[in-house]
mmCIF file of C-alpha atoms in Angstrom:
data_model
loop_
_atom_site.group_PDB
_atom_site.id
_atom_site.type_symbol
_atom_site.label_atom_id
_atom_site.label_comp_id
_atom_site.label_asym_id
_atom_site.label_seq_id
_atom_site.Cartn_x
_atom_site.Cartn_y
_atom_site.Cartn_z
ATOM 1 C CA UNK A 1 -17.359 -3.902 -14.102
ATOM 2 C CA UNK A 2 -14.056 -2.329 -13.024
ATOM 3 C CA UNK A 3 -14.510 -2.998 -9.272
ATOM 4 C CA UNK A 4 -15.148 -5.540 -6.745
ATOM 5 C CA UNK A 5 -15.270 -5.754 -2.736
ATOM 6 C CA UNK A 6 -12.547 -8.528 -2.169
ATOM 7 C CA UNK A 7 -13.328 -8.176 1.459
ATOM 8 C CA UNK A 8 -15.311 -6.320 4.340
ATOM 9 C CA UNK A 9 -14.963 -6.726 8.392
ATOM 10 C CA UNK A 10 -16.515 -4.695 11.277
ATOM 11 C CA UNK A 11 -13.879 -1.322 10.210
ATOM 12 C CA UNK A 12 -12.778 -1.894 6.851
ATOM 13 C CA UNK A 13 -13.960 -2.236 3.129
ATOM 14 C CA UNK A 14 -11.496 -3.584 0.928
ATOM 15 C CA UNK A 15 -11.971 -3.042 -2.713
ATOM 16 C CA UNK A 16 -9.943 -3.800 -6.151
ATOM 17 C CA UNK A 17 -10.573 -1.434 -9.189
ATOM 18 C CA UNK A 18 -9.007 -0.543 -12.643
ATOM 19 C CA UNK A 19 -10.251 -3.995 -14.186
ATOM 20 C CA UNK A 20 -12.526 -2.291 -17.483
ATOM 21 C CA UNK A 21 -10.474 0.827 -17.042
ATOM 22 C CA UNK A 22 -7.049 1.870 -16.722
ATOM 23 C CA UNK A 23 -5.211 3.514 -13.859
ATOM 24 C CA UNK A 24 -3.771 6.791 -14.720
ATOM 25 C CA UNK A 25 -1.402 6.521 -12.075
ATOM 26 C CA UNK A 26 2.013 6.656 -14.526
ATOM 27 C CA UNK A 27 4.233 5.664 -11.548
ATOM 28 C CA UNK A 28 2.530 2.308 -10.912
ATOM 29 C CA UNK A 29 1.157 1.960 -14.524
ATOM 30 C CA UNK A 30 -1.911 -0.140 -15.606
ATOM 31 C CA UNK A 31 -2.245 -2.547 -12.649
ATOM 32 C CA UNK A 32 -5.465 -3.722 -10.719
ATOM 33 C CA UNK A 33 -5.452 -1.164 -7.326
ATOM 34 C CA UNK A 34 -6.708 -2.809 -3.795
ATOM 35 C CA UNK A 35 -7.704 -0.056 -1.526
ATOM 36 C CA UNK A 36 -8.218 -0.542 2.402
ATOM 37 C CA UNK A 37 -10.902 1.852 3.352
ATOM 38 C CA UNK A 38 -12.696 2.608 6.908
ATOM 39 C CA UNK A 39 -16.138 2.191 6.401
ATOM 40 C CA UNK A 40 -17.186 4.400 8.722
ATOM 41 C CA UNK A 41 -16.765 7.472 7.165
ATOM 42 C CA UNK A 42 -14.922 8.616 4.607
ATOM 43 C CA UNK A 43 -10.651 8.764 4.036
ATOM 44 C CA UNK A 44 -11.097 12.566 4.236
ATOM 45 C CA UNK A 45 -13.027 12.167 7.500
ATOM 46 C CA UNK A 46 -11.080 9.498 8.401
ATOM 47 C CA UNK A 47 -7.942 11.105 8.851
ATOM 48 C CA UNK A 48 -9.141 13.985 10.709
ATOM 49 C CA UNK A 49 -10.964 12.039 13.294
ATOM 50 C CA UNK A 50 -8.205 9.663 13.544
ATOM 51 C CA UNK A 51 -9.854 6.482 12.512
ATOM 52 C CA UNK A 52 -7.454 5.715 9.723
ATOM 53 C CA UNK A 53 -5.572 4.161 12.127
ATOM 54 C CA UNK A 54 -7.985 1.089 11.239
ATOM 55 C CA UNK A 55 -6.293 0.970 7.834
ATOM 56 C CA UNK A 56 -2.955 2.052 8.121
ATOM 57 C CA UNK A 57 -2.235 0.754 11.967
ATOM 58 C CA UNK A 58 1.131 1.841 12.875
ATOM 59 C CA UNK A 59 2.432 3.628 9.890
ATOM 60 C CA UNK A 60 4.222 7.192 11.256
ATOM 61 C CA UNK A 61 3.387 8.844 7.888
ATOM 62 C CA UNK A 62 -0.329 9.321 9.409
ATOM 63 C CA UNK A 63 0.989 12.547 11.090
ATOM 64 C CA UNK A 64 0.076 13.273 14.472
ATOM 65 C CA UNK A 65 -3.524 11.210 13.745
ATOM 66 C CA UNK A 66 -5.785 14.030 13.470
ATOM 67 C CA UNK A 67 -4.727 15.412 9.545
ATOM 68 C CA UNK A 68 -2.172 17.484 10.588
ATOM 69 C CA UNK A 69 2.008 17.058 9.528
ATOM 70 C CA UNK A 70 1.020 13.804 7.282
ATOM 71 C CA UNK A 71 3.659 12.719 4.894
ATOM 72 C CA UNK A 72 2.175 9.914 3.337
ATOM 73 C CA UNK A 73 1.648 10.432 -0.764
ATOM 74 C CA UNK A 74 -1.715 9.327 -0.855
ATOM 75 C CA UNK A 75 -4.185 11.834 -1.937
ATOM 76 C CA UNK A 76 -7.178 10.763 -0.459
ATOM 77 C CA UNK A 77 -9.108 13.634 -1.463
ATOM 78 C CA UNK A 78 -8.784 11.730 -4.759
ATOM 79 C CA UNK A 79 -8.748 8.110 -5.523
ATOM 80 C CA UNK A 80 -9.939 7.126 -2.540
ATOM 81 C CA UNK A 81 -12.749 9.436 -1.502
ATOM 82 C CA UNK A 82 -14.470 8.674 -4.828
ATOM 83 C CA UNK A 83 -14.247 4.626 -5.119
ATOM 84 C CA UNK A 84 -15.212 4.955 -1.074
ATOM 85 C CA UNK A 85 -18.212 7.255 -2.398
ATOM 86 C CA UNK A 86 -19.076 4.300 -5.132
ATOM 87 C CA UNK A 87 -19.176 1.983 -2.576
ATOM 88 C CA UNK A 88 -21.358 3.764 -0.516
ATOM 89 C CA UNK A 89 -23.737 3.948 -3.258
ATOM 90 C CA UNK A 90 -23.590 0.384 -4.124
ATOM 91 C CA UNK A 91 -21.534 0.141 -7.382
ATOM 92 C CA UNK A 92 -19.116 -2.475 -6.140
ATOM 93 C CA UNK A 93 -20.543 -6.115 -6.122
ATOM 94 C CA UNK A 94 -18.820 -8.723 -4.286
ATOM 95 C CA UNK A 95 -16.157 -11.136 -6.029
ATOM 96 C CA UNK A 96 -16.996 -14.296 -6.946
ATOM 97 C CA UNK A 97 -14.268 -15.354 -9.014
ATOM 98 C CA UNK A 98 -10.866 -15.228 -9.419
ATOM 99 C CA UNK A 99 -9.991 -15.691 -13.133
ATOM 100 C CA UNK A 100 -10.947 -11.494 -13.258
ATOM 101 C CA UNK A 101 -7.432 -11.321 -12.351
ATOM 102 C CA UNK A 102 -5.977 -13.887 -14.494
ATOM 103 C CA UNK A 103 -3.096 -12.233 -16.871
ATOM 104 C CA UNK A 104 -3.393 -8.366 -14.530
ATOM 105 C CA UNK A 105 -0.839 -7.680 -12.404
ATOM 106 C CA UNK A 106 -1.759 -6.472 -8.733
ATOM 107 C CA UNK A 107 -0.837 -3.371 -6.431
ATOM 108 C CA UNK A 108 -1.794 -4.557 -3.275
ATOM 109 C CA UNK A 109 -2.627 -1.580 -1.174
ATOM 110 C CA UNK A 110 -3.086 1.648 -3.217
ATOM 111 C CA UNK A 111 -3.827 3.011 -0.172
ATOM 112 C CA UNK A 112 -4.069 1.452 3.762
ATOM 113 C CA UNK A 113 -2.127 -1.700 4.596
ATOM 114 C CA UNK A 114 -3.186 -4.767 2.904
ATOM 115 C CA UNK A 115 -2.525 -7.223 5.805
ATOM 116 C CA UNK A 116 -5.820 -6.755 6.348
ATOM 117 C CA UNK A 117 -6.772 -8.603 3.784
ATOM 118 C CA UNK A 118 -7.225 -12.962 4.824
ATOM 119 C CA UNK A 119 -3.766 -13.669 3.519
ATOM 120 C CA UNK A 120 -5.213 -16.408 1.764
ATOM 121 C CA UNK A 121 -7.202 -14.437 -0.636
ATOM 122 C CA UNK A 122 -3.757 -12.378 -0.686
ATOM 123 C CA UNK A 123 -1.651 -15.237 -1.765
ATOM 124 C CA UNK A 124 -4.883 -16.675 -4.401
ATOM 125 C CA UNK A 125 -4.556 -13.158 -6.039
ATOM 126 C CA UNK A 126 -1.011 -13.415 -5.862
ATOM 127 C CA UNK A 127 -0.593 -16.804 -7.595
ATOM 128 C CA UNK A 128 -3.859 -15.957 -10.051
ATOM 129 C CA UNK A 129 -2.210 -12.409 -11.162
ATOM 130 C CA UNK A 130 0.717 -12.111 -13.484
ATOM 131 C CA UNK A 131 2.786 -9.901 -11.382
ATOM 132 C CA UNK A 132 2.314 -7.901 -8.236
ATOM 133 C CA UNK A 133 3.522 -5.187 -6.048
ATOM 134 C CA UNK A 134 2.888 -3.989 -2.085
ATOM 135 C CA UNK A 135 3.715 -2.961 1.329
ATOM 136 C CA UNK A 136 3.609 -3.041 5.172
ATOM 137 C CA UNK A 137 4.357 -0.891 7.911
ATOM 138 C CA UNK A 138 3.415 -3.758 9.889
ATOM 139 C CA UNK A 139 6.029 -5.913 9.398
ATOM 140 C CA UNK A 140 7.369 -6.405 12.734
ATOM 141 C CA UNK A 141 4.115 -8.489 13.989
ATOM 142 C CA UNK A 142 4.935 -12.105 14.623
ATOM 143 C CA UNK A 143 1.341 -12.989 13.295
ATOM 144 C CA UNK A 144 1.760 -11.310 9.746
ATOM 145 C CA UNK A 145 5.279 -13.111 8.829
ATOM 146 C CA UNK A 146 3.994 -14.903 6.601
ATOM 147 C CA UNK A 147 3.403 -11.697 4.230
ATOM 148 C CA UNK A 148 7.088 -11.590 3.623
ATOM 149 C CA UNK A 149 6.846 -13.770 0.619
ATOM 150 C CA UNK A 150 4.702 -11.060 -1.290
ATOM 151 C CA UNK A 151 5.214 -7.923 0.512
ATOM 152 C CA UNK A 152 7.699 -5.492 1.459
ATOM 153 C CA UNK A 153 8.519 -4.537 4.586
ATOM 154 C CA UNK A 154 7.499 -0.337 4.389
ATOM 155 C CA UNK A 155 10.766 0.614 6.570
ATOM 156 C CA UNK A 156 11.681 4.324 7.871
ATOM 157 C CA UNK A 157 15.527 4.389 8.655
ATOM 158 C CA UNK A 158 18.500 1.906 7.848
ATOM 159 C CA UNK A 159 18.165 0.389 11.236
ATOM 160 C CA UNK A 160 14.673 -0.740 10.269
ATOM 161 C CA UNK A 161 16.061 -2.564 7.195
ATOM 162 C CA UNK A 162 18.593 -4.446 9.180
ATOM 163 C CA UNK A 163 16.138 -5.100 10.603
ATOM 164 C CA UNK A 164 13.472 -6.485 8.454
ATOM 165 C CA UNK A 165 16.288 -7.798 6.100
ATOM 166 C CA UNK A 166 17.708 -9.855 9.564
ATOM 167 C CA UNK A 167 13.550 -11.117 9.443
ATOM 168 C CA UNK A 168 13.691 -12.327 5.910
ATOM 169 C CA UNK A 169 11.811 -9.349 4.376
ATOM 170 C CA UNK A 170 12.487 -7.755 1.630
ATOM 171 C CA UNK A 171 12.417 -3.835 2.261
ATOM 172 C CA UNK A 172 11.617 -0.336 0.934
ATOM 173 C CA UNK A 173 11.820 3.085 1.762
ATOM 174 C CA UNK A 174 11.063 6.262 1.112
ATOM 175 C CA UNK A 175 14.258 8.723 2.079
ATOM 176 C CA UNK A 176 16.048 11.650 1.165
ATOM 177 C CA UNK A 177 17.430 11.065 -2.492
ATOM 178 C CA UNK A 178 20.817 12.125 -1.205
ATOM 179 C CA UNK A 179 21.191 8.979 1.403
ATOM 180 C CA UNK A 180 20.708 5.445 0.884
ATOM 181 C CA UNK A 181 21.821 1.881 2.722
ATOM 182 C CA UNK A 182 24.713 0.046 0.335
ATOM 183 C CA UNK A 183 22.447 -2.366 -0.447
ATOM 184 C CA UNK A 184 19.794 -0.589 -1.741
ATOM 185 C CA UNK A 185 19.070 0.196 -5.185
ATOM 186 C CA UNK A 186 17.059 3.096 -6.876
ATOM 187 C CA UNK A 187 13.441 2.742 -7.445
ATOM 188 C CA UNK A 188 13.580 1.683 -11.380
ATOM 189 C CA UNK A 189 10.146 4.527 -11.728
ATOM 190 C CA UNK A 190 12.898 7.376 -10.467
ATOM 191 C CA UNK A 191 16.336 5.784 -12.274
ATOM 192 C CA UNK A 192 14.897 5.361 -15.782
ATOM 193 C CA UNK A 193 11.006 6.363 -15.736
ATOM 194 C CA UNK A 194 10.008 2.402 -15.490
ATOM 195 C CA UNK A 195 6.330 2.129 -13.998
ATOM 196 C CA UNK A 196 5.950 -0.581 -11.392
ATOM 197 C CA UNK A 197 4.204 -2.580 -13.770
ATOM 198 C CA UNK A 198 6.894 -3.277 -15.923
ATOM 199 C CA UNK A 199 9.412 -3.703 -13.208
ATOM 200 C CA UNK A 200 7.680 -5.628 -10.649
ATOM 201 C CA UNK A 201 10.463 -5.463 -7.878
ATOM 202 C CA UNK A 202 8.541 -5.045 -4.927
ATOM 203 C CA UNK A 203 6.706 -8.413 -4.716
ATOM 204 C CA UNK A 204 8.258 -9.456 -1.248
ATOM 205 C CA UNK A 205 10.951 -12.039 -0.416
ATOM 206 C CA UNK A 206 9.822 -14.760 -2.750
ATOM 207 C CA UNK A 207 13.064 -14.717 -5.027
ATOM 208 C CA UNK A 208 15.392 -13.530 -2.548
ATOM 209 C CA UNK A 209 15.937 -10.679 -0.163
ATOM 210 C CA UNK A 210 16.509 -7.029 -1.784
ATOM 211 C CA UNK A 211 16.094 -3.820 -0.753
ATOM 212 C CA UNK A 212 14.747 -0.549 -2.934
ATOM 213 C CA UNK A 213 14.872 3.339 -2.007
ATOM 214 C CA UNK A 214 12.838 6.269 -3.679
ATOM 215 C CA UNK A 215 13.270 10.244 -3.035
ATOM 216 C CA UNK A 216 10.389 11.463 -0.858
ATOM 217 C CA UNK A 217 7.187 12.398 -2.939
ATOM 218 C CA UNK A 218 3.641 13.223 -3.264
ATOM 219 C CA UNK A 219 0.665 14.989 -1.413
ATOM 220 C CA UNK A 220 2.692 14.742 1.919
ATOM 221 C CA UNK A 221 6.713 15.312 0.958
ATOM 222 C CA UNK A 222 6.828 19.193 2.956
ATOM 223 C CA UNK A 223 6.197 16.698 6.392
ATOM 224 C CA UNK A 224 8.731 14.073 5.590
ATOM 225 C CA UNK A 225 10.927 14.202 8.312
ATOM 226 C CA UNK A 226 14.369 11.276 7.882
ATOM 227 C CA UNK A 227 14.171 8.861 10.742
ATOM 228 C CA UNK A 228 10.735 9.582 11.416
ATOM 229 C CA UNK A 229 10.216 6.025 12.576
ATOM 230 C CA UNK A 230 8.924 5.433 16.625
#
């Protein structure tokens, strides 16, 4: 089986794949992808109508929240339209157990924000998994603090990460290869071709505080605007 639903609510299907076969996603690597999707309708769908605001909540890389000026790298015309297809058609069961991720390491939110997962199936996949990566825009929330230990905090300009940093998050950002905060350091994928799953750098605050920057890429890098944060 190479997925599982690890979670479903009244918006959102969340869903982990790549367990019998391999991502061929060379940035990350061969790591077990979680996906937040609307269940409503699909990610294409979604975006136009506005209702992936369900999944990725505050994030200003949704463009203007109808498709249009979105600089966010996700292709969901890809990935995510077809596993949202497969679970539509019922080829996701539900997990039972957790040794499936025994040994894999984790990329916790492929694509929407994966503090909508319980955190405590968050932090069992976290301490079951040999390694993980992940995100949030929505790191500012008094009630999601306790991600910080095993996500970053998805930051827009250098105020942000004084921010976050001041917060006890770790950070990350996506910004203009040509600027970067002093404490910062290069996303290992971009300095020397490592994938995230050999590098494992972005798995929150738990071993300290540190901040990581990447040039501005994928699907959406014509909208990416610096400082685009609200």
């Amino acid at each position: 089986m190479n997925g599982f639903i690890l979670h479903e609510d009244q918006h959102r299907v969340i869903i982990a794949t790549g367990f019998s076969k391999a991502s061929d996603n060379r940035k990350t690597g061969n790591m077990i992808q979680i996906w937040i999707l609307v269940k409503a309708v699909d990610p294409v769908e979604a975006i136009k109508s506005g209702l992936d605001r369900l999944i990725c909540g505050s994030c200003v890389h949704r463009g203007d929240g109808h498709g249009k000026e979105r600089s966010c790298y996700v292709n969901v015309g890809q990935a995510p339209l077809g596993i949202w297809r497969a679970w539509k058609a019922g080829r996701y069961p539900t997990l039972q157990f957790m040794d499936c991720f025994a040994g894999r390491r984790v990329r916790f939110g492929a694509y929407g924000d994966p503090t909508h997962l319980p955190i405590g199936l968050a932090l069992a996949i976290a301490g079951v998994a040999s390694g993980h990566t992940g995100y949030t825009h929505q790191w500012r929330k008094p009630s999601l603090q306790a991600w910080r230990s095993i996500l970053m905090a998805s930051v827009d300009t250098t105020a942000e990460l004084v921010i976050a940093r001041s917060m006890g998050w770790s950070t990350f950002r996506v910004t203009p290869d040509t600027d970067h905060h002093t404490v910062e350091s290069l996303c290992a994928s971009d300095r020397s071709g490592t994938p995230c799953v050999d590098c494992l750098a972005c798995a929150g605050a738990r071993s300290g505080v540190r901040s990581i920057h990447i040039p501005v890429h994928g699907t959406g890098a014509r909208h990416f605007k610096e400082g685009m944060a609200k």
